[in-house]
């Protein structure tokens, strides 16, 4: 059986000949990564060093450390068990720290559903960032740009075989003073291509060893990008490639896969599924489930033994709960038979993890 993992590889599914048509009222730029986009755009929006960024507590510590290393303060507002902003926490922190930037994170592709409430409490000069790193965006997202000082950031590599970060805004801001860092950009792209190649080899050969190698290359890639002092914009050529992505085709695939996962997993008492994810099924990066912390390590190990390279989302974040979030693979690389296989692996791995916890308790 082929090994399974989160990353998408199917170029024929994700790309097409038809180009996306974006409103002429919007400006768009392309960067190596979400973090590179931040380092370039924050100064261009007039956000000074020492300013406070208010972020949801689901952000991983590596990103938070990078933000601090680039001279900004970080304050976190709470997300609840449904991964929605805790409005009491948010309101209190707005009054206390008066942030220059607020980030609204679409966890797994699910909107916070409270963006209007969040924005009402902000000073008009506050930069509001929609974090779409878990969403394969289309021009319809520009409908969110209804107030000045609003920015949309993405991470294409997390939801497609293509790398980079698309930025969308309507504001008139300073031009970028950064040039493309050739060495950094070249190494980042090469590592990404090697990562995808190893995953493809693991699928073609059904040899999981290559998937382990791919994980190692991805770690090296992740440790590289975003750490540069200066931002890494990309030439317009890369933006033109992005415009051939086909989000609408992928939405239909994900909807059928979501329904299959729900059917396979709904009767497992160890799996908590988020009801609100149903509404956003076509947009999801993966099928979201929550499992008990005490089962996490054994569950992940058992999944890998069975050929599914599972991982939990942001286990190094400040978000505290008795659950871990797992995103089960969705997208053009998987048939419904694959979805059933992954579901069975998850159920078997959880059963083993629960039995192991019972024995060792």
JSON list of C-alpha atoms in Angstrom, two decimals, residues 168-352:
[
{"chain": "A", "resi": 168, "resn": "UNK", "atom": "CA", "xyz": [-3.49, 40.51, -1.52]},
{"chain": "A", "resi": 169, "resn": "UNK", "atom": "CA", "xyz": [-4.44, 44.07, -0.50]},
{"chain": "A", "resi": 170, "resn": "UNK", "atom": "CA", "xyz": [-6.24, 47.22, -1.70]},
{"chain": "A", "resi": 171, "resn": "UNK", "atom": "CA", "xyz": [-4.30, 49.84, 0.23]},
{"chain": "A", "resi": 172, "resn": "UNK", "atom": "CA", "xyz": [-1.80, 52.29, -1.27]},
{"chain": "A", "resi": 173, "resn": "UNK", "atom": "CA", "xyz": [1.41, 51.41, 0.54]},
{"chain": "A", "resi": 174, "resn": "UNK", "atom": "CA", "xyz": [5.12, 52.04, 0.15]},
{"chain": "A", "resi": 175, "resn": "UNK", "atom": "CA", "xyz": [6.94, 50.18, -2.60]},
{"chain": "A", "resi": 176, "resn": "UNK", "atom": "CA", "xyz": [9.18, 47.30, -1.51]},
{"chain": "A", "resi": 177, "resn": "UNK", "atom": "CA", "xyz": [12.82, 48.18, -0.92]},
{"chain": "A", "resi": 178, "resn": "UNK", "atom": "CA", "xyz": [13.84, 44.51, -0.94]},
{"chain": "A", "resi": 179, "resn": "UNK", "atom": "CA", "xyz": [15.43, 42.70, -3.85]},
{"chain": "A", "resi": 180, "resn": "UNK", "atom": "CA", "xyz": [15.22, 38.99, -4.57]},
{"chain": "A", "resi": 181, "resn": "UNK", "atom": "CA", "xyz": [17.95, 37.26, -2.47]},
{"chain": "A", "resi": 182, "resn": "UNK", "atom": "CA", "xyz": [19.21, 34.88, -5.13]},
{"chain": "A", "resi": 183, "resn": "UNK", "atom": "CA", "xyz": [21.14, 32.46, -2.91]},
{"chain": "A", "resi": 184, "resn": "UNK", "atom": "CA", "xyz": [18.46, 32.09, -0.25]},
{"chain": "A", "resi": 185, "resn": "UNK", "atom": "CA", "xyz": [15.69, 31.77, -2.84]},
{"chain": "A", "resi": 186, "resn": "UNK", "atom": "CA", "xyz": [17.56, 29.20, -4.91]},
{"chain": "A", "resi": 187, "resn": "UNK", "atom": "CA", "xyz": [18.32, 26.95, -1.92]},
{"chain": "A", "resi": 188, "resn": "UNK", "atom": "CA", "xyz": [14.73, 27.21, -0.65]},
{"chain": "A", "resi": 189, "resn": "UNK", "atom": "CA", "xyz": [13.27, 26.23, -4.04]},
{"chain": "A", "resi": 190, "resn": "UNK", "atom": "CA", "xyz": [15.74, 23.37, -4.54]},
{"chain": "A", "resi": 191, "resn": "UNK", "atom": "CA", "xyz": [14.93, 21.91, -1.12]},
{"chain": "A", "resi": 192, "resn": "UNK", "atom": "CA", "xyz": [11.23, 22.14, -1.89]},
{"chain": "A", "resi": 193, "resn": "UNK", "atom": "CA", "xyz": [11.68, 20.32, -5.20]},
{"chain": "A", "resi": 194, "resn": "UNK", "atom": "CA", "xyz": [13.79, 17.58, -3.57]},
{"chain": "A", "resi": 195, "resn": "UNK", "atom": "CA", "xyz": [11.10, 17.17, -0.91]},
{"chain": "A", "resi": 196, "resn": "UNK", "atom": "CA", "xyz": [8.37, 16.72, -3.53]},
{"chain": "A", "resi": 197, "resn": "UNK", "atom": "CA", "xyz": [10.54, 14.35, -5.57]},
{"chain": "A", "resi": 198, "resn": "UNK", "atom": "CA", "xyz": [11.16, 12.07, -2.58]},
{"chain": "A", "resi": 199, "resn": "UNK", "atom": "CA", "xyz": [7.45, 11.99, -1.79]},
{"chain": "A", "resi": 200, "resn": "UNK", "atom": "CA", "xyz": [6.66, 11.11, -5.39]},
{"chain": "A", "resi": 201, "resn": "UNK", "atom": "CA", "xyz": [9.22, 8.28, -5.32]},
{"chain": "A", "resi": 202, "resn": "UNK", "atom": "CA", "xyz": [7.69, 6.95, -2.10]},
{"chain": "A", "resi": 203, "resn": "UNK", "atom": "CA", "xyz": [4.25, 6.84, -3.76]},
{"chain": "A", "resi": 204, "resn": "UNK", "atom": "CA", "xyz": [5.46, 5.23, -7.00]},
{"chain": "A", "resi": 205, "resn": "UNK", "atom": "CA", "xyz": [7.56, 2.60, -5.22]},
{"chain": "A", "resi": 206, "resn": "UNK", "atom": "CA", "xyz": [5.35, 2.23, -2.09]},
{"chain": "A", "resi": 207, "resn": "UNK", "atom": "CA", "xyz": [8.59, 2.42, -0.08]},
{"chain": "A", "resi": 208, "resn": "UNK", "atom": "CA", "xyz": [8.09, 4.44, 3.10]},
{"chain": "A", "resi": 209, "resn": "UNK", "atom": "CA", "xyz": [11.84, 5.02, 3.52]},
{"chain": "A", "resi": 210, "resn": "UNK", "atom": "CA", "xyz": [11.66, 7.78, 0.91]},
{"chain": "A", "resi": 211, "resn": "UNK", "atom": "CA", "xyz": [8.84, 9.45, 2.84]},
{"chain": "A", "resi": 212, "resn": "UNK", "atom": "CA", "xyz": [11.08, 9.51, 5.94]},
{"chain": "A", "resi": 213, "resn": "UNK", "atom": "CA", "xyz": [13.81, 11.14, 3.82]},
{"chain": "A", "resi": 214, "resn": "UNK", "atom": "CA", "xyz": [11.28, 13.65, 2.54]},
{"chain": "A", "resi": 215, "resn": "UNK", "atom": "CA", "xyz": [10.33, 14.57, 6.12]},
{"chain": "A", "resi": 216, "resn": "UNK", "atom": "CA", "xyz": [13.98, 15.27, 6.84]},
{"chain": "A", "resi": 217, "resn": "UNK", "atom": "CA", "xyz": [14.31, 17.53, 3.80]},
{"chain": "A", "resi": 218, "resn": "UNK", "atom": "CA", "xyz": [11.10, 19.36, 4.74]},
{"chain": "A", "resi": 219, "resn": "UNK", "atom": "CA", "xyz": [12.46, 20.04, 8.23]},
{"chain": "A", "resi": 220, "resn": "UNK", "atom": "CA", "xyz": [15.57, 21.52, 6.65]},
{"chain": "A", "resi": 221, "resn": "UNK", "atom": "CA", "xyz": [13.41, 23.61, 4.29]},
{"chain": "A", "resi": 222, "resn": "UNK", "atom": "CA", "xyz": [11.19, 24.87, 7.13]},
{"chain": "A", "resi": 223, "resn": "UNK", "atom": "CA", "xyz": [14.21, 25.78, 9.24]},
{"chain": "A", "resi": 224, "resn": "UNK", "atom": "CA", "xyz": [15.58, 27.84, 6.35]},
{"chain": "A", "resi": 225, "resn": "UNK", "atom": "CA", "xyz": [12.62, 29.87, 5.16]},
{"chain": "A", "resi": 226, "resn": "UNK", "atom": "CA", "xyz": [11.46, 32.89, 7.10]},
{"chain": "A", "resi": 227, "resn": "UNK", "atom": "CA", "xyz": [14.70, 33.20, 9.06]},
{"chain": "A", "resi": 228, "resn": "UNK", "atom": "CA", "xyz": [16.34, 35.70, 6.69]},
{"chain": "A", "resi": 229, "resn": "UNK", "atom": "CA", "xyz": [16.79, 39.21, 8.08]},
{"chain": "A", "resi": 230, "resn": "UNK", "atom": "CA", "xyz": [15.41, 40.72, 4.87]},
{"chain": "A", "resi": 231, "resn": "UNK", "atom": "CA", "xyz": [12.31, 39.59, 3.03]},
{"chain": "A", "resi": 232, "resn": "UNK", "atom": "CA", "xyz": [12.38, 37.38, -0.06]},
{"chain": "A", "resi": 233, "resn": "UNK", "atom": "CA", "xyz": [10.01, 38.69, -2.74]},
{"chain": "A", "resi": 234, "resn": "UNK", "atom": "CA", "xyz": [9.72, 36.71, -5.97]},
{"chain": "A", "resi": 235, "resn": "UNK", "atom": "CA", "xyz": [9.53, 38.02, -9.56]},
{"chain": "A", "resi": 236, "resn": "UNK", "atom": "CA", "xyz": [6.12, 38.39, -11.21]},
{"chain": "A", "resi": 237, "resn": "UNK", "atom": "CA", "xyz": [6.80, 35.21, -13.18]},
{"chain": "A", "resi": 238, "resn": "UNK", "atom": "CA", "xyz": [6.04, 33.18, -10.04]},
{"chain": "A", "resi": 239, "resn": "UNK", "atom": "CA", "xyz": [2.78, 35.06, -9.51]},
{"chain": "A", "resi": 240, "resn": "UNK", "atom": "CA", "xyz": [1.74, 34.19, -13.06]},
{"chain": "A", "resi": 241, "resn": "UNK", "atom": "CA", "xyz": [2.31, 30.49, -12.33]},
{"chain": "A", "resi": 242, "resn": "UNK", "atom": "CA", "xyz": [0.16, 30.80, -9.18]},
{"chain": "A", "resi": 243, "resn": "UNK", "atom": "CA", "xyz": [-2.70, 32.17, -11.28]},
{"chain": "A", "resi": 244, "resn": "UNK", "atom": "CA", "xyz": [-3.04, 28.83, -13.07]},
{"chain": "A", "resi": 245, "resn": "UNK", "atom": "CA", "xyz": [-3.99, 27.06, -9.84]},
{"chain": "A", "resi": 246, "resn": "UNK", "atom": "CA", "xyz": [-7.53, 25.68, -9.92]},
{"chain": "A", "resi": 247, "resn": "UNK", "atom": "CA", "xyz": [-9.20, 26.03, -6.48]},
{"chain": "A", "resi": 248, "resn": "UNK", "atom": "CA", "xyz": [-12.71, 25.26, -7.76]},
{"chain": "A", "resi": 249, "resn": "UNK", "atom": "CA", "xyz": [-11.73, 21.81, -9.01]},
{"chain": "A", "resi": 250, "resn": "UNK", "atom": "CA", "xyz": [-10.17, 20.92, -5.67]},
{"chain": "A", "resi": 251, "resn": "UNK", "atom": "CA", "xyz": [-13.26, 22.05, -3.73]},
{"chain": "A", "resi": 252, "resn": "UNK", "atom": "CA", "xyz": [-15.44, 19.36, -5.28]},
{"chain": "A", "resi": 253, "resn": "UNK", "atom": "CA", "xyz": [-12.88, 16.67, -4.50]},
{"chain": "A", "resi": 254, "resn": "UNK", "atom": "CA", "xyz": [-12.60, 17.74, -0.86]},
{"chain": "A", "resi": 255, "resn": "UNK", "atom": "CA", "xyz": [-16.35, 17.78, -0.31]},
{"chain": "A", "resi": 256, "resn": "UNK", "atom": "CA", "xyz": [-16.69, 14.11, -1.28]},
{"chain": "A", "resi": 257, "resn": "UNK", "atom": "CA", "xyz": [-13.67, 13.19, 0.83]},
{"chain": "A", "resi": 258, "resn": "UNK", "atom": "CA", "xyz": [-15.04, 15.06, 3.84]},
{"chain": "A", "resi": 259, "resn": "UNK", "atom": "CA", "xyz": [-18.28, 13.09, 3.67]},
{"chain": "A", "resi": 260, "resn": "UNK", "atom": "CA", "xyz": [-16.33, 9.82, 3.42]},
{"chain": "A", "resi": 261, "resn": "UNK", "atom": "CA", "xyz": [-14.20, 10.65, 6.47]},
{"chain": "A", "resi": 262, "resn": "UNK", "atom": "CA", "xyz": [-17.28, 11.59, 8.48]},
{"chain": "A", "resi": 263, "resn": "UNK", "atom": "CA", "xyz": [-18.99, 8.31, 7.60]},
{"chain": "A", "resi": 264, "resn": "UNK", "atom": "CA", "xyz": [-15.93, 6.22, 8.50]},
{"chain": "A", "resi": 265, "resn": "UNK", "atom": "CA", "xyz": [-15.04, 7.97, 11.79]},
{"chain": "A", "resi": 266, "resn": "UNK", "atom": "CA", "xyz": [-18.35, 9.12, 13.27]},
{"chain": "A", "resi": 267, "resn": "UNK", "atom": "CA", "xyz": [-18.80, 6.09, 15.55]},
{"chain": "A", "resi": 268, "resn": "UNK", "atom": "CA", "xyz": [-15.32, 6.17, 17.11]},
{"chain": "A", "resi": 269, "resn": "UNK", "atom": "CA", "xyz": [-15.59, 7.49, 20.69]},
{"chain": "A", "resi": 270, "resn": "UNK", "atom": "CA", "xyz": [-11.88, 8.47, 20.76]},
{"chain": "A", "resi": 271, "resn": "UNK", "atom": "CA", "xyz": [-12.31, 10.86, 17.82]},
{"chain": "A", "resi": 272, "resn": "UNK", "atom": "CA", "xyz": [-13.87, 14.28, 18.37]},
{"chain": "A", "resi": 273, "resn": "UNK", "atom": "CA", "xyz": [-15.03, 15.86, 15.12]},
{"chain": "A", "resi": 274, "resn": "UNK", "atom": "CA", "xyz": [-15.84, 19.55, 14.78]},
{"chain": "A", "resi": 275, "resn": "UNK", "atom": "CA", "xyz": [-19.43, 20.01, 13.63]},
{"chain": "A", "resi": 276, "resn": "UNK", "atom": "CA", "xyz": [-18.74, 23.49, 12.31]},
{"chain": "A", "resi": 277, "resn": "UNK", "atom": "CA", "xyz": [-16.19, 22.10, 9.85]},
{"chain": "A", "resi": 278, "resn": "UNK", "atom": "CA", "xyz": [-19.05, 20.69, 7.73]},
{"chain": "A", "resi": 279, "resn": "UNK", "atom": "CA", "xyz": [-19.95, 24.16, 6.46]},
{"chain": "A", "resi": 280, "resn": "UNK", "atom": "CA", "xyz": [-16.40, 24.74, 5.23]},
{"chain": "A", "resi": 281, "resn": "UNK", "atom": "CA", "xyz": [-15.60, 21.25, 3.90]},
{"chain": "A", "resi": 282, "resn": "UNK", "atom": "CA", "xyz": [-14.55, 22.40, 0.38]},
{"chain": "A", "resi": 283, "resn": "UNK", "atom": "CA", "xyz": [-12.06, 24.89, 1.86]},
{"chain": "A", "resi": 284, "resn": "UNK", "atom": "CA", "xyz": [-10.38, 22.63, 4.41]},
{"chain": "A", "resi": 285, "resn": "UNK", "atom": "CA", "xyz": [-6.68, 21.84, 4.31]},
{"chain": "A", "resi": 286, "resn": "UNK", "atom": "CA", "xyz": [-7.53, 18.49, 5.89]},
{"chain": "A", "resi": 287, "resn": "UNK", "atom": "CA", "xyz": [-10.32, 16.74, 7.78]},
{"chain": "A", "resi": 288, "resn": "UNK", "atom": "CA", "xyz": [-9.98, 18.05, 11.36]},
{"chain": "A", "resi": 289, "resn": "UNK", "atom": "CA", "xyz": [-10.20, 15.68, 14.32]},
{"chain": "A", "resi": 290, "resn": "UNK", "atom": "CA", "xyz": [-9.25, 16.10, 17.96]},
{"chain": "A", "resi": 291, "resn": "UNK", "atom": "CA", "xyz": [-7.69, 13.27, 19.98]},
{"chain": "A", "resi": 292, "resn": "UNK", "atom": "CA", "xyz": [-6.67, 13.12, 23.62]},
{"chain": "A", "resi": 293, "resn": "UNK", "atom": "CA", "xyz": [-3.17, 14.33, 24.44]},
{"chain": "A", "resi": 294, "resn": "UNK", "atom": "CA", "xyz": [-2.42, 11.13, 26.32]},
{"chain": "A", "resi": 295, "resn": "UNK", "atom": "CA", "xyz": [-2.81, 9.10, 23.11]},
{"chain": "A", "resi": 296, "resn": "UNK", "atom": "CA", "xyz": [-0.81, 11.45, 20.87]},
{"chain": "A", "resi": 297, "resn": "UNK", "atom": "CA", "xyz": [2.67, 9.90, 20.80]},
{"chain": "A", "resi": 298, "resn": "UNK", "atom": "CA", "xyz": [1.52, 6.30, 20.52]},
{"chain": "A", "resi": 299, "resn": "UNK", "atom": "CA", "xyz": [-1.11, 7.24, 17.94]},
{"chain": "A", "resi": 300, "resn": "UNK", "atom": "CA", "xyz": [1.41, 8.99, 15.68]},
{"chain": "A", "resi": 301, "resn": "UNK", "atom": "CA", "xyz": [3.91, 6.15, 15.94]},
{"chain": "A", "resi": 302, "resn": "UNK", "atom": "CA", "xyz": [1.26, 3.56, 15.09]},
{"chain": "A", "resi": 303, "resn": "UNK", "atom": "CA", "xyz": [0.08, 5.60, 12.11]},
{"chain": "A", "resi": 304, "resn": "UNK", "atom": "CA", "xyz": [3.60, 5.67, 10.68]},
{"chain": "A", "resi": 305, "resn": "UNK", "atom": "CA", "xyz": [3.97, 1.93, 11.16]},
{"chain": "A", "resi": 306, "resn": "UNK", "atom": "CA", "xyz": [0.80, 1.51, 9.10]},
{"chain": "A", "resi": 307, "resn": "UNK", "atom": "CA", "xyz": [1.96, 3.85, 6.34]},
{"chain": "A", "resi": 308, "resn": "UNK", "atom": "CA", "xyz": [0.32, 7.17, 7.27]},
{"chain": "A", "resi": 309, "resn": "UNK", "atom": "CA", "xyz": [2.73, 9.97, 8.19]},
{"chain": "A", "resi": 310, "resn": "UNK", "atom": "CA", "xyz": [0.41, 11.79, 10.56]},
{"chain": "A", "resi": 311, "resn": "UNK", "atom": "CA", "xyz": [1.29, 14.77, 12.71]},
{"chain": "A", "resi": 312, "resn": "UNK", "atom": "CA", "xyz": [-0.55, 17.02, 15.13]},
{"chain": "A", "resi": 313, "resn": "UNK", "atom": "CA", "xyz": [-1.01, 20.71, 14.47]},
{"chain": "A", "resi": 314, "resn": "UNK", "atom": "CA", "xyz": [1.11, 23.16, 16.45]},
{"chain": "A", "resi": 315, "resn": "UNK", "atom": "CA", "xyz": [1.79, 20.94, 19.43]},
{"chain": "A", "resi": 316, "resn": "UNK", "atom": "CA", "xyz": [4.49, 23.49, 20.32]},
{"chain": "A", "resi": 317, "resn": "UNK", "atom": "CA", "xyz": [1.97, 26.35, 20.47]},
{"chain": "A", "resi": 318, "resn": "UNK", "atom": "CA", "xyz": [0.64, 28.07, 23.60]},
{"chain": "A", "resi": 319, "resn": "UNK", "atom": "CA", "xyz": [-2.86, 26.79, 22.83]},
{"chain": "A", "resi": 320, "resn": "UNK", "atom": "CA", "xyz": [-3.69, 24.59, 25.80]},
{"chain": "A", "resi": 321, "resn": "UNK", "atom": "CA", "xyz": [-6.28, 21.89, 25.69]},
{"chain": "A", "resi": 322, "resn": "UNK", "atom": "CA", "xyz": [-6.69, 18.25, 26.58]},
{"chain": "A", "resi": 323, "resn": "UNK", "atom": "CA", "xyz": [-6.88, 17.52, 22.84]},
{"chain": "A", "resi": 324, "resn": "UNK", "atom": "CA", "xyz": [-4.52, 17.54, 19.85]},
{"chain": "A", "resi": 325, "resn": "UNK", "atom": "CA", "xyz": [-5.65, 18.63, 16.39]},
{"chain": "A", "resi": 326, "resn": "UNK", "atom": "CA", "xyz": [-4.91, 16.25, 13.50]},
{"chain": "A", "resi": 327, "resn": "UNK", "atom": "CA", "xyz": [-5.69, 17.13, 9.88]},
{"chain": "A", "resi": 328, "resn": "UNK", "atom": "CA", "xyz": [-6.36, 14.01, 7.83]},
{"chain": "A", "resi": 329, "resn": "UNK", "atom": "CA", "xyz": [-5.23, 14.29, 4.17]},
{"chain": "A", "resi": 330, "resn": "UNK", "atom": "CA", "xyz": [-7.64, 15.68, 1.59]},
{"chain": "A", "resi": 331, "resn": "UNK", "atom": "CA", "xyz": [-7.15, 16.74, -2.01]},
{"chain": "A", "resi": 332, "resn": "UNK", "atom": "CA", "xyz": [-6.42, 15.66, -5.53]},
{"chain": "A", "resi": 333, "resn": "UNK", "atom": "CA", "xyz": [-3.83, 13.04, -4.66]},
{"chain": "A", "resi": 334, "resn": "UNK", "atom": "CA", "xyz": [-6.33, 10.81, -2.89]},
{"chain": "A", "resi": 335, "resn": "UNK", "atom": "CA", "xyz": [-9.17, 8.62, -4.14]},
{"chain": "A", "resi": 336, "resn": "UNK", "atom": "CA", "xyz": [-12.13, 7.76, -1.95]},
{"chain": "A", "resi": 337, "resn": "UNK", "atom": "CA", "xyz": [-10.49, 4.36, -1.49]},
{"chain": "A", "resi": 338, "resn": "UNK", "atom": "CA", "xyz": [-7.44, 6.15, -0.10]},
{"chain": "A", "resi": 339, "resn": "UNK", "atom": "CA", "xyz": [-9.67, 8.09, 2.29]},
{"chain": "A", "resi": 340, "resn": "UNK", "atom": "CA", "xyz": [-11.16, 4.81, 3.52]},
{"chain": "A", "resi": 341, "resn": "UNK", "atom": "CA", "xyz": [-7.67, 3.34, 3.98]},
{"chain": "A", "resi": 342, "resn": "UNK", "atom": "CA", "xyz": [-6.50, 6.39, 5.95]},
{"chain": "A", "resi": 343, "resn": "UNK", "atom": "CA", "xyz": [-9.65, 6.21, 8.11]},
{"chain": "A", "resi": 344, "resn": "UNK", "atom": "CA", "xyz": [-8.95, 2.56, 8.92]},
{"chain": "A", "resi": 345, "resn": "UNK", "atom": "CA", "xyz": [-5.34, 3.34, 9.78]},
{"chain": "A", "resi": 346, "resn": "UNK", "atom": "CA", "xyz": [-6.50, 6.11, 12.12]},
{"chain": "A", "resi": 347, "resn": "UNK", "atom": "CA", "xyz": [-9.03, 3.85, 13.82]},
{"chain": "A", "resi": 348, "resn": "UNK", "atom": "CA", "xyz": [-6.53, 1.02, 14.23]},
{"chain": "A", "resi": 349, "resn": "UNK", "atom": "CA", "xyz": [-3.79, 3.36, 15.51]},
{"chain": "A", "resi": 350, "resn": "UNK", "atom": "CA", "xyz": [-6.18, 4.93, 18.02]},
{"chain": "A", "resi": 351, "resn": "UNK", "atom": "CA", "xyz": [-7.38, 1.54, 19.24]},
{"chain": "A", "resi": 352, "resn": "UNK", "atom": "CA", "xyz": [-3.76, 0.49, 19.82]}
]
